[in-house]
PDB file of C-alpha atoms in Angstrom:
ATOM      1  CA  UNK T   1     107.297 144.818  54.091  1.00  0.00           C
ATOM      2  CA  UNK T   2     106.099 141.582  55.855  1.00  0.00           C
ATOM      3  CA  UNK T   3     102.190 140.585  55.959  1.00  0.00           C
ATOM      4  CA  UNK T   4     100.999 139.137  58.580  1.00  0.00           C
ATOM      5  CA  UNK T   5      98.430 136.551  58.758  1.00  0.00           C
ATOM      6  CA  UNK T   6      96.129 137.305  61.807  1.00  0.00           C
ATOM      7  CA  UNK T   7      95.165 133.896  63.451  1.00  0.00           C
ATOM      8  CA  UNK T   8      91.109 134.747  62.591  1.00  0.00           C
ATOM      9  CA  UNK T   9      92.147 133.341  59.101  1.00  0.00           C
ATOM     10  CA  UNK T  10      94.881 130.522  60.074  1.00  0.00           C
ATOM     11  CA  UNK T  11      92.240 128.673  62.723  1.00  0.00           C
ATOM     12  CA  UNK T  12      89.867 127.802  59.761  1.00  0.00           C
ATOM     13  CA  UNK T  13      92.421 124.942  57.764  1.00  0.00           C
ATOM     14  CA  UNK T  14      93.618 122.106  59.172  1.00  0.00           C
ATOM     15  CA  UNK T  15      97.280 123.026  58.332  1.00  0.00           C
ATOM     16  CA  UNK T  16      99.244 125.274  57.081  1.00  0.00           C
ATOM     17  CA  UNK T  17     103.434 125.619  55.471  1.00  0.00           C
ATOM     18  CA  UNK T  18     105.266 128.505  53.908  1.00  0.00           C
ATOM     19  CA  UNK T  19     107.654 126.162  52.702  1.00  0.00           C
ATOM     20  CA  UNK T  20     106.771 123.318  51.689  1.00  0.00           C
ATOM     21  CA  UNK T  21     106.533 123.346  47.811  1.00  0.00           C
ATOM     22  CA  UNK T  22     109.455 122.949  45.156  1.00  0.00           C
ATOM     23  CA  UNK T  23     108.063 126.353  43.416  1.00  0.00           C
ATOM     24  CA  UNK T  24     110.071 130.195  43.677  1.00  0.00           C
ATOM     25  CA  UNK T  25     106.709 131.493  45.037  1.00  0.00           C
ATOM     26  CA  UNK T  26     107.292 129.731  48.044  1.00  0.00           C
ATOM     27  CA  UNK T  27     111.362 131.712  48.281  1.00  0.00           C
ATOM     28  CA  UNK T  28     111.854 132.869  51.413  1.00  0.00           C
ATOM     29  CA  UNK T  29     108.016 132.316  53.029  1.00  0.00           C
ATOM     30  CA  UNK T  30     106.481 134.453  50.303  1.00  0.00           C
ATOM     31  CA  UNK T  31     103.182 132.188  50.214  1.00  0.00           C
ATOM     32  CA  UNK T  32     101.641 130.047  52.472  1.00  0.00           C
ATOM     33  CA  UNK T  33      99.834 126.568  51.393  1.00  0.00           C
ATOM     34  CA  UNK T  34      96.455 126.824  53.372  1.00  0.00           C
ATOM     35  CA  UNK T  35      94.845 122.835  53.847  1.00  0.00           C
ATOM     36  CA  UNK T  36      91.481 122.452  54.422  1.00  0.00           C
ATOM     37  CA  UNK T  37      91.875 119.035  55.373  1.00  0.00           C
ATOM     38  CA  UNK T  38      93.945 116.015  55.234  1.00  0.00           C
ATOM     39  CA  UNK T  39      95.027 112.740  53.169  1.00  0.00           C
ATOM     40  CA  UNK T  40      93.480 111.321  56.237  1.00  0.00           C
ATOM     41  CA  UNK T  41      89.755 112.697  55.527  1.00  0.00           C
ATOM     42  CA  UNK T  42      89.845 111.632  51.592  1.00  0.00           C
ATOM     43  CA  UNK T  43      91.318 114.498  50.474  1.00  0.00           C
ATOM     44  CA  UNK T  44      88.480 117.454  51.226  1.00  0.00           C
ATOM     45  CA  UNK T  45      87.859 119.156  47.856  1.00  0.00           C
ATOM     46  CA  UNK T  46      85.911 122.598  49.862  1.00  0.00           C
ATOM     47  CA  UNK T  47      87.791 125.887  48.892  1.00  0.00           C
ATOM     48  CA  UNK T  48      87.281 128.480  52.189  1.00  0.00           C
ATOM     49  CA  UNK T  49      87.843 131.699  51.291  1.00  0.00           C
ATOM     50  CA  UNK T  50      90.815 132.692  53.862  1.00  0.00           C
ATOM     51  CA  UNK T  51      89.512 136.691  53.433  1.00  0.00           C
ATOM     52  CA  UNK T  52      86.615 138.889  53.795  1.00  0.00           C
ATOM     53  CA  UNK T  53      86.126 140.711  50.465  1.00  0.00           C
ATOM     54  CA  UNK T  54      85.714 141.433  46.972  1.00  0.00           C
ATOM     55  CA  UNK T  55      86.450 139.003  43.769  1.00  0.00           C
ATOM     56  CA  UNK T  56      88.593 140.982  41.401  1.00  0.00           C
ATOM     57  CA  UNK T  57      89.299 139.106  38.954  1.00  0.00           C
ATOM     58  CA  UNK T  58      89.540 135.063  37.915  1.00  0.00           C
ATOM     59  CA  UNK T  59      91.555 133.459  35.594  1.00  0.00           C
ATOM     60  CA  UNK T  60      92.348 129.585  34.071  1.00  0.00           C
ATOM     61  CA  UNK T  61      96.271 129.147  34.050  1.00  0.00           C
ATOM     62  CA  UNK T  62      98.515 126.540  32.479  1.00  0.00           C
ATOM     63  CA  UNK T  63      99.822 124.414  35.492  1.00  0.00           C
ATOM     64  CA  UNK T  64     102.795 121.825  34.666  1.00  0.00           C
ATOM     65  CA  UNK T  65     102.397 118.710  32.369  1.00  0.00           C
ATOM     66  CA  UNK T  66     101.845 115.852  34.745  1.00  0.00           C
ATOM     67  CA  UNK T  67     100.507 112.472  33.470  1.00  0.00           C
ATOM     68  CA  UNK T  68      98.091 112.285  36.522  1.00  0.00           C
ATOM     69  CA  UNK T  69      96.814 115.982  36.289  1.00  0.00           C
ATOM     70  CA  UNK T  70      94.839 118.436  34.597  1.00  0.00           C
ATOM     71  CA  UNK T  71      97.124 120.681  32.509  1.00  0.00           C
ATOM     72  CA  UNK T  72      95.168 123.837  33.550  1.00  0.00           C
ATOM     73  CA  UNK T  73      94.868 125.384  37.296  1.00  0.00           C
ATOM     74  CA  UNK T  74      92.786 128.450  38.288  1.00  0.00           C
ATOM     75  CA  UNK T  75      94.026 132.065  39.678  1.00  0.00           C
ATOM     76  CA  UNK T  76      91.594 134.387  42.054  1.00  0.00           C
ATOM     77  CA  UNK T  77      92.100 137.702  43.150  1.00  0.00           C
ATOM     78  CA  UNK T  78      90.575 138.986  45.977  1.00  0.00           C
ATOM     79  CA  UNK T  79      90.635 142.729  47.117  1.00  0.00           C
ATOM     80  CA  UNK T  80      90.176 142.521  51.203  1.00  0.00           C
ATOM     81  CA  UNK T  81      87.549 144.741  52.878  1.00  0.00           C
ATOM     82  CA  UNK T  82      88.498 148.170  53.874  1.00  0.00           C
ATOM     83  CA  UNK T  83      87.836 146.514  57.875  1.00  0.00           C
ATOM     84  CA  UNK T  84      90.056 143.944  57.182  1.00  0.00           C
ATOM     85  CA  UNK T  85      94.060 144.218  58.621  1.00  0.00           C
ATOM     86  CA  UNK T  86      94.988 143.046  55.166  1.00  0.00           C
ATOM     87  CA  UNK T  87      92.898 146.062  53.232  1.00  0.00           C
ATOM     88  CA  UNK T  88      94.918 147.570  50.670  1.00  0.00           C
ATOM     89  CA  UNK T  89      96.839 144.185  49.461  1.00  0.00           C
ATOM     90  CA  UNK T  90      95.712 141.821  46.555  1.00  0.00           C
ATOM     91  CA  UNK T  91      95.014 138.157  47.965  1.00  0.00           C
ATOM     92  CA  UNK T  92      96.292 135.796  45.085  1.00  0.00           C
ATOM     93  CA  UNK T  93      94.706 132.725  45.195  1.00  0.00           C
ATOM     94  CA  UNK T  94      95.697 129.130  43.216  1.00  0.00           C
ATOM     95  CA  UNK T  95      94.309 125.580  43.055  1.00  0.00           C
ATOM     96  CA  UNK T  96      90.390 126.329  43.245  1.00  0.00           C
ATOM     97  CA  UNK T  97      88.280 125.866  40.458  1.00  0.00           C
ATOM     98  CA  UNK T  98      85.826 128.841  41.113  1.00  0.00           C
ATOM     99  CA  UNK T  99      82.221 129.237  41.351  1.00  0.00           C
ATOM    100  CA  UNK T 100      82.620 133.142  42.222  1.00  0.00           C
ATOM    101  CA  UNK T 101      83.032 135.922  39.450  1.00  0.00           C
ATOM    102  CA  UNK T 102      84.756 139.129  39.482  1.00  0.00           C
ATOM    103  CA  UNK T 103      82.304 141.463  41.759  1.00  0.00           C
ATOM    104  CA  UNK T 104      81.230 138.775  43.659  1.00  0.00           C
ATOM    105  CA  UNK T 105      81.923 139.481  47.398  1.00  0.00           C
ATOM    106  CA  UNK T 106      82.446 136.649  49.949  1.00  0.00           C
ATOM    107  CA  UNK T 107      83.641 136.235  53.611  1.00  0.00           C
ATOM    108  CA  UNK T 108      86.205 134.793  54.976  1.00  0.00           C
ATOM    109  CA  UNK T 109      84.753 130.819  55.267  1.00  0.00           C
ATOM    110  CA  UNK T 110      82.481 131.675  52.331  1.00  0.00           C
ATOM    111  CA  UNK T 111      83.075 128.820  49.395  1.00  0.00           C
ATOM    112  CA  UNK T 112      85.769 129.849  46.479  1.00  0.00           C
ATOM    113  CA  UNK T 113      84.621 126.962  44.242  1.00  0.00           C
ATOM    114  CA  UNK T 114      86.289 123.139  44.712  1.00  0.00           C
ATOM    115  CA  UNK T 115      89.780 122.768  45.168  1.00  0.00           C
ATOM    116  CA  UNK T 116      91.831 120.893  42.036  1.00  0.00           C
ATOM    117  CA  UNK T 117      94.702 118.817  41.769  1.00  0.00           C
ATOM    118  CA  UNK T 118      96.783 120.461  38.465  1.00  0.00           C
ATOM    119  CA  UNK T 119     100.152 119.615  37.460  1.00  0.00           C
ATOM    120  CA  UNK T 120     101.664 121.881  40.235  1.00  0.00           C
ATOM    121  CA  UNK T 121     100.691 118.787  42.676  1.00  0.00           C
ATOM    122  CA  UNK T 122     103.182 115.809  43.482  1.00  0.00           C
ATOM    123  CA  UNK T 123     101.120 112.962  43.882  1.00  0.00           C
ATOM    124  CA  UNK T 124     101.633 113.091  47.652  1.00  0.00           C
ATOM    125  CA  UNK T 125     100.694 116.821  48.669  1.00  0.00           C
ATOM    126  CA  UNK T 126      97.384 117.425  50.195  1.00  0.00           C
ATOM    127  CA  UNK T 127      94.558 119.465  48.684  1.00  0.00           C
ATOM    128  CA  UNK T 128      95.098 122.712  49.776  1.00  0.00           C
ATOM    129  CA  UNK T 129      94.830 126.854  48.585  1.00  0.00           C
ATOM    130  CA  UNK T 130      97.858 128.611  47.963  1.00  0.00           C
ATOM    131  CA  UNK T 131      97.972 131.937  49.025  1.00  0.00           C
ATOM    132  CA  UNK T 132     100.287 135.013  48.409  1.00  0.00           C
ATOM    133  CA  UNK T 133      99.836 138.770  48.628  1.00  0.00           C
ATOM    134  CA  UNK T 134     100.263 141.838  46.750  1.00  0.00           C
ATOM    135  CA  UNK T 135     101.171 145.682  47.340  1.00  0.00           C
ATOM    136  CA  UNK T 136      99.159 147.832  45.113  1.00  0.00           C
ATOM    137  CA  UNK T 137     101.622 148.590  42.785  1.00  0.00           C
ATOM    138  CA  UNK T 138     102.746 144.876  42.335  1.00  0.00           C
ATOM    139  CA  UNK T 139     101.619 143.016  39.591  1.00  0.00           C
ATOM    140  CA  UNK T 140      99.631 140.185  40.803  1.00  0.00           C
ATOM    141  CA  UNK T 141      99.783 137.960  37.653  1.00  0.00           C
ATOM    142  CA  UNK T 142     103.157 136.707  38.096  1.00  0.00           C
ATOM    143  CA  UNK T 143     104.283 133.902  39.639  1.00  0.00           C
ATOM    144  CA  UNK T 144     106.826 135.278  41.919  1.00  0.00           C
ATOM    145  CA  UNK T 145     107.032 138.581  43.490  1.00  0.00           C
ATOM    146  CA  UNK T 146     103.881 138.056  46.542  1.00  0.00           C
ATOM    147  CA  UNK T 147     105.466 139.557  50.125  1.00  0.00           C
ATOM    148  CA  UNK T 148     106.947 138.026  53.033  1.00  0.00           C
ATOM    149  CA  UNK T 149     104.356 136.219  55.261  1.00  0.00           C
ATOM    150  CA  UNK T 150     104.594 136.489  59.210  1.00  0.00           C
ATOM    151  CA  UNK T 151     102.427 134.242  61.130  1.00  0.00           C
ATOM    152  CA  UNK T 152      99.957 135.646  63.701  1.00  0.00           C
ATOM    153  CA  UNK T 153      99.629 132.802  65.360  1.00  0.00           C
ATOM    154  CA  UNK T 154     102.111 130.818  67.657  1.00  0.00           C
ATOM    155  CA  UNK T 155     103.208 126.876  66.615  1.00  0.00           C
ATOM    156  CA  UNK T 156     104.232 124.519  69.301  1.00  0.00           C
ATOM    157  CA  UNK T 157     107.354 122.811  68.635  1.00  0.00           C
ATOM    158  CA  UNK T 158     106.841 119.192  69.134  1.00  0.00           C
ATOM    159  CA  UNK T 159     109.620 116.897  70.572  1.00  0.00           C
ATOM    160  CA  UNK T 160     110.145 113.851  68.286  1.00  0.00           C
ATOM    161  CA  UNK T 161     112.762 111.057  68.764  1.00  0.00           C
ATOM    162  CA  UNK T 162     112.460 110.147  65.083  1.00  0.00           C
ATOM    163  CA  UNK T 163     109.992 106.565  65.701  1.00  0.00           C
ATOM    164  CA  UNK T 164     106.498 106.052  65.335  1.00  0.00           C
ATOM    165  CA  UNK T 165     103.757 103.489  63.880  1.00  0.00           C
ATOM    166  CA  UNK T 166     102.525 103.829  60.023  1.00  0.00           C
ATOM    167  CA  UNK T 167      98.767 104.487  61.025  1.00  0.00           C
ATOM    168  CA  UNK T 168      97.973 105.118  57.229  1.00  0.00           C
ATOM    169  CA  UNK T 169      99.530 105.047  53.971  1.00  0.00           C
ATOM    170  CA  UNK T 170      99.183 104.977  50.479  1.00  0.00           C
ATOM    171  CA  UNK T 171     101.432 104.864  46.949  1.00  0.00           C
ATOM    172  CA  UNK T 172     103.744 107.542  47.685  1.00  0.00           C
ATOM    173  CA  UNK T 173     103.271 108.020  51.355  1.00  0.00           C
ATOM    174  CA  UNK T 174     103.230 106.749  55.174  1.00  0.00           C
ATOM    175  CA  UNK T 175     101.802 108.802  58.060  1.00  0.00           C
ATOM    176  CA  UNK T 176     103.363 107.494  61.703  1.00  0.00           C
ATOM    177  CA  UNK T 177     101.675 108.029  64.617  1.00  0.00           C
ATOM    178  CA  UNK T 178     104.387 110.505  66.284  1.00  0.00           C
ATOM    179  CA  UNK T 179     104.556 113.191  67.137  1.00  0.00           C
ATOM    180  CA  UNK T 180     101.056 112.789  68.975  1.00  0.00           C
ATOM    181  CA  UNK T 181      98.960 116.473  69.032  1.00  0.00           C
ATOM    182  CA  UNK T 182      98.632 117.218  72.499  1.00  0.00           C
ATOM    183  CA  UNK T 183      95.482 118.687  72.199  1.00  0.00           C
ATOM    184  CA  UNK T 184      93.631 118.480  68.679  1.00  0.00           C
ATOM    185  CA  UNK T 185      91.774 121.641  67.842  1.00  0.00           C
ATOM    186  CA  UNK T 186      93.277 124.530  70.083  1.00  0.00           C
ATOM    187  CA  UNK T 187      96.637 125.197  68.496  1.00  0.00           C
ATOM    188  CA  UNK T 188      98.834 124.776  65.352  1.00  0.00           C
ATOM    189  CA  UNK T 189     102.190 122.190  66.246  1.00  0.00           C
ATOM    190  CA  UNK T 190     105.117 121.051  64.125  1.00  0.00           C
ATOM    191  CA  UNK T 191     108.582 119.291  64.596  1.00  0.00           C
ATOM    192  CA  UNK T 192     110.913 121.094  67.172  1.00  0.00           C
ATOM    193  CA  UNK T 193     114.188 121.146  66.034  1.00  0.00           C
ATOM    194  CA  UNK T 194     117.367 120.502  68.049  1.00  0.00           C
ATOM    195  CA  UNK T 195     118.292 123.831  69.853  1.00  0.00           C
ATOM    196  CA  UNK T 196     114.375 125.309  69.446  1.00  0.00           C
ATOM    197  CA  UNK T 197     111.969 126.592  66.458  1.00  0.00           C
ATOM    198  CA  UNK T 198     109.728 124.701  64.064  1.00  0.00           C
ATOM    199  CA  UNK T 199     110.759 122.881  60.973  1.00  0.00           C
ATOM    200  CA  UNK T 200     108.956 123.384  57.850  1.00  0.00           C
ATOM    201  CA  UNK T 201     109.243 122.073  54.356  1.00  0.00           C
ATOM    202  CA  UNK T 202     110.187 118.543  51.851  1.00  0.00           C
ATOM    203  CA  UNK T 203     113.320 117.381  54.084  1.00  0.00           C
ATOM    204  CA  UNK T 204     115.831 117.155  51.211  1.00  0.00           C
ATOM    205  CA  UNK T 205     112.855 116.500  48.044  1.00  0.00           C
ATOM    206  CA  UNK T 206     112.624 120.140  47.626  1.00  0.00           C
ATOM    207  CA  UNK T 207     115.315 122.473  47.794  1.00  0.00           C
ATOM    208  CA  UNK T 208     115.121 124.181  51.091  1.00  0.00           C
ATOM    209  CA  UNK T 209     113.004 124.483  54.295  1.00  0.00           C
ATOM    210  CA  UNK T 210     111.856 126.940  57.173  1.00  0.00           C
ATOM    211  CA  UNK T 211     112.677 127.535  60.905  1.00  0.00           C
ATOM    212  CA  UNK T 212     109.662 129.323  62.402  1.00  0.00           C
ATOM    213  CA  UNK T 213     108.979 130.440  65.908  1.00  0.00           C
ATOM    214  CA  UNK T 214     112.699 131.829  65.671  1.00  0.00           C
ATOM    215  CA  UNK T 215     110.642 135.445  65.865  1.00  0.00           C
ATOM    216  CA  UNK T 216     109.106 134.267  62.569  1.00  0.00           C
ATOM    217  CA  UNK T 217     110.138 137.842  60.777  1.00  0.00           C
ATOM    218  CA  UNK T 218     112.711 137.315  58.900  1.00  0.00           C
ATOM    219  CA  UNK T 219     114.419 140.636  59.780  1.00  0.00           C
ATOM    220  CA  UNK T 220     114.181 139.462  63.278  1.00  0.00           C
ATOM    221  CA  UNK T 221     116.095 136.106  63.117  1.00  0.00           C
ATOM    222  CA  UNK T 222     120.036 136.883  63.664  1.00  0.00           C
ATOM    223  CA  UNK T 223     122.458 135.177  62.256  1.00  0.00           C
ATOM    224  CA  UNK T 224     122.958 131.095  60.133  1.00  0.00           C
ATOM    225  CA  UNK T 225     122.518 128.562  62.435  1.00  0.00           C
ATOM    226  CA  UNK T 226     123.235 124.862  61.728  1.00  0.00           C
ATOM    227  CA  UNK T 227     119.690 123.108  62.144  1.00  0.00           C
ATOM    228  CA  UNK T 228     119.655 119.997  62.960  1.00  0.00           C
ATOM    229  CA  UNK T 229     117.430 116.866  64.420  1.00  0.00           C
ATOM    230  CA  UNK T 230     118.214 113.705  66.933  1.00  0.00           C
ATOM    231  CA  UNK T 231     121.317 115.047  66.433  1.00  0.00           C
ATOM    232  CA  UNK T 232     121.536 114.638  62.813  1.00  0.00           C
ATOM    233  CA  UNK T 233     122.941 117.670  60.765  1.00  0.00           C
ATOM    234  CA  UNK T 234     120.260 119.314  57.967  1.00  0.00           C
ATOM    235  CA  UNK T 235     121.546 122.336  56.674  1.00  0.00           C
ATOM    236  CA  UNK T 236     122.095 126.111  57.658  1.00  0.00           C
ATOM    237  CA  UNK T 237     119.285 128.791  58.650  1.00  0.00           C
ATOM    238  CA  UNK T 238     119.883 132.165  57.031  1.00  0.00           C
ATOM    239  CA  UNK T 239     117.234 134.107  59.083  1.00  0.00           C
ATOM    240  CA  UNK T 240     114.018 131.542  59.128  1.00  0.00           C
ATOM    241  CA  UNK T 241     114.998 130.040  55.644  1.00  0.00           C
ATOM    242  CA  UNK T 242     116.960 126.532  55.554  1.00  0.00           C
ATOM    243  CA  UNK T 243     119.084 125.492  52.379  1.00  0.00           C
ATOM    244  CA  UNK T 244     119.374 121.898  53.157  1.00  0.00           C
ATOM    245  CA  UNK T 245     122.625 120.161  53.513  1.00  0.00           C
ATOM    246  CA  UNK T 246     122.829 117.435  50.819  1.00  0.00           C
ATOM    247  CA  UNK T 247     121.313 114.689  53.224  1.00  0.00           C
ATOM    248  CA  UNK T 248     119.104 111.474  52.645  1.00  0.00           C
ATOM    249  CA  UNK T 249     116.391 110.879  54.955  1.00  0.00           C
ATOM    250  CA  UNK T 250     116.053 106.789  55.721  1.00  0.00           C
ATOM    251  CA  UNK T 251     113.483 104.898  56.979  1.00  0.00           C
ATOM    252  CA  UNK T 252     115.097 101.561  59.165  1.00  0.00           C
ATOM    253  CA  UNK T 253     118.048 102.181  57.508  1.00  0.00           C
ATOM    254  CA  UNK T 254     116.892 102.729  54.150  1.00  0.00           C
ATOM    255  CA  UNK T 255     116.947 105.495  51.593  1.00  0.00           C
ATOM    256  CA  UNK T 256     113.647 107.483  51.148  1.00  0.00           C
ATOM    257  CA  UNK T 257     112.582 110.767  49.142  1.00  0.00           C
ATOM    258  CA  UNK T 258     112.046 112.361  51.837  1.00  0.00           C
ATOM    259  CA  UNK T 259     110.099 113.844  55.196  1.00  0.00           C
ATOM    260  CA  UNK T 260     107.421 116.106  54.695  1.00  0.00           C
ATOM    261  CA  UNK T 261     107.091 118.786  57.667  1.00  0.00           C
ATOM    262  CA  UNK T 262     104.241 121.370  58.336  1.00  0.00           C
ATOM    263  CA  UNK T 263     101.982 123.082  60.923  1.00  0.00           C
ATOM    264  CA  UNK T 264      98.819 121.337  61.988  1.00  0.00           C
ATOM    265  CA  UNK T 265      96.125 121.240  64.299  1.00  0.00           C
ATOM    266  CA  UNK T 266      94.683 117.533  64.137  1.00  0.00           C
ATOM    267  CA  UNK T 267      94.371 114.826  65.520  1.00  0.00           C
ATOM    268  CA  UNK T 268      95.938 113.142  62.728  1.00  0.00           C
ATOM    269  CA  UNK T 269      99.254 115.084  62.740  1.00  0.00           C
ATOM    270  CA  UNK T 270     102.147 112.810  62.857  1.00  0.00           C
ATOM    271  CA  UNK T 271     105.103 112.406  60.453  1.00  0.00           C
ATOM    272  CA  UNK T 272     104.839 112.003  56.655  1.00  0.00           C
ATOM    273  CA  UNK T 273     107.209 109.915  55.155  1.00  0.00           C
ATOM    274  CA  UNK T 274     107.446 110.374  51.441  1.00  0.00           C
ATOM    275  CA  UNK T 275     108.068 107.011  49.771  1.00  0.00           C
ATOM    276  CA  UNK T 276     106.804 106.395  46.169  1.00  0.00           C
ATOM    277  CA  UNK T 277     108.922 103.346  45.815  1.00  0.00           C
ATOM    278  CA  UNK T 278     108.544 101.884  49.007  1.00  0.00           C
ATOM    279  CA  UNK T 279     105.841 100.331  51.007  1.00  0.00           C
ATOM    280  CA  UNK T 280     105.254 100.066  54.602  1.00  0.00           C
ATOM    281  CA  UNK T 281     103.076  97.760  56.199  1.00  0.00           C
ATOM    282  CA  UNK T 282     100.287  99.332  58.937  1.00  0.00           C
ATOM    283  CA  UNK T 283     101.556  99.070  62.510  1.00  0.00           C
ATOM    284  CA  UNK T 284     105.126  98.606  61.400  1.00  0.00           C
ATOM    285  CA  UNK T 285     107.172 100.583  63.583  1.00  0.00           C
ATOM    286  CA  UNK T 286     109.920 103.144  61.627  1.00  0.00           C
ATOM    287  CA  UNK T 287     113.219 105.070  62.797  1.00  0.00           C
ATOM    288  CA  UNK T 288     113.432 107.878  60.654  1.00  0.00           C
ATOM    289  CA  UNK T 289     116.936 109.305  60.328  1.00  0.00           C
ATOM    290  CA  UNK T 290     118.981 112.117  58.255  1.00  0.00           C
ATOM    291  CA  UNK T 291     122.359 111.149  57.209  1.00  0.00           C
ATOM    292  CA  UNK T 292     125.109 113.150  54.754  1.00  0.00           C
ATOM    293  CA  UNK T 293     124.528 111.307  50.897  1.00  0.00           C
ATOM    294  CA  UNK T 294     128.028 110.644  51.287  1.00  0.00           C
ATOM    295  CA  UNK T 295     127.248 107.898  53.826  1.00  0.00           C
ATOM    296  CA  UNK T 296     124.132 106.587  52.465  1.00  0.00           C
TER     297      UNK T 296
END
């Protein structure tokens, strides 16, 4: 059983990944990291509720020790209204300290509380909600175990020829200006791949990545397929999933920690470079390649 997210509750973040995260939850496109807004914007703290409904329960959880980070995080569950396509499934909410209660009943915009940075946060990742989903007889306390995600929405695959300008940047990061949004606002885009479908995920800084707009069920996407970019080789599709060769991305030649890909609709989308031990100057202009470790 696959859930899929009608684009009513997509169109109201700024972007959105199944994949990007180093965390099980994330297996297979089993949650989906919901951004309100962007490094760009300062880092947006609002929490929008992505559901019409009910708040079932909250709870504080122990997040990961992280010397920059609060050691606790916060869990919501949300029961969906009886109208809603998702009725019947337990929303599981993380990363929003709340200012609802269980019985409280909100809709879908409505404010969750303030969105926190907790130890489940590398320093570069955006402020976002993570969001998985539970059949009534799951248990919705775990970690793992929230069902397969299907997007209702389309994402534009984006030709990129791997060069761009940093237009912003800060201790573990660089944005470039390309891949330019064609039109800010009306639809979600990402990186096309060579050969067709989106790329999703940390390209090679966590374990594996996504393929969407492959017929984004995963039961619907045939067999492996080498994915790969510019021509450069970086790893093996089993349905919409990617296990990532064992590749280093590079920046002009040298090594990086990696490439950070999503879905976005603004103006600000471009690549992410994820560099916490190198610095790029404004304006520069970057190739970004992928090449085997063996060769770096």
């Amino acid at each position: 059983m696959a859930v899929t997210l009608p684009e009513t509750v997509l169109a109201r973040y700024e972007r959105f990944s199944l994949y990007n995260s180093p965390y099980p939850a994330h297996d297979g496109g089993c949650a989906i990291d919901l951004y309100p807004g962007t490094l760009m914007d300062g880092r947006t703290t609002a929490a929008p509720s992505p559901v019409d409904g009910a708040v079932r329960e909250t709870r504080t959880v122990r997040a990961p020790p992280k010397p920059y980070a609060p050691e606790h995080d916060h869990l919501i569950l949300l029961e969906p209204t009886d109208s809603s396509p998702l009725s019947g499934l337990t929303v599981r909410i993380l990363h929003a300290e709340p200012t609802v209660a269980a019985g409280d009943r909100v809709e879908r915009g409505d404010s969750l509380g303030r969105l926190v940075r907790a130890g489940f946060f590398a320093p570069w990742v955006d402020n976002h909600l993570h969001v998985g989903f539970r059949g009534p007889d799951q248990n919705p306390y775990r970690a793992t175990g929230s069902l397969p995600i299907d997007l209702g929405v389309s994402v534009r695959p984006l030709e990129w020829d791997g060069t761009g300008r940093v237009v912003s940047s800060g201790d573990t990061y660089a944005i470039l200006d390309g891949p330019t949004h064609p039109d800010p606002g009306t639809e979600f885009v990402g990186v096309r791949a060579d050969g067709g479908g989106v790329l999703d995920g940390g390209l090679p800084h966590y374990d594996g990545g996504g393929l969407l707009e492959r017929g984004d069920s995963p039961a619907e996407n045939g067999a492996d397929r080498v994915v790969s970019l510019n021509g450069d080789r970086l790893g093996v599709a089993d349905g919409r999933t990617i296990a990532w060769d064992d590749v280093t991305v590079t920046a002009n030649g040298e090594a990086i920690t990696g490439l950070s890909l999503f879905c976005a609709r603004d103006e600000d989308f471009g690549a992410k470079l994820i560099c916490p031990d190198r610095e790029f100057e404004l304006g520069e202009r970057v190739r970004v390649r992928v090449r085997s470790s063996g060769d770096c």
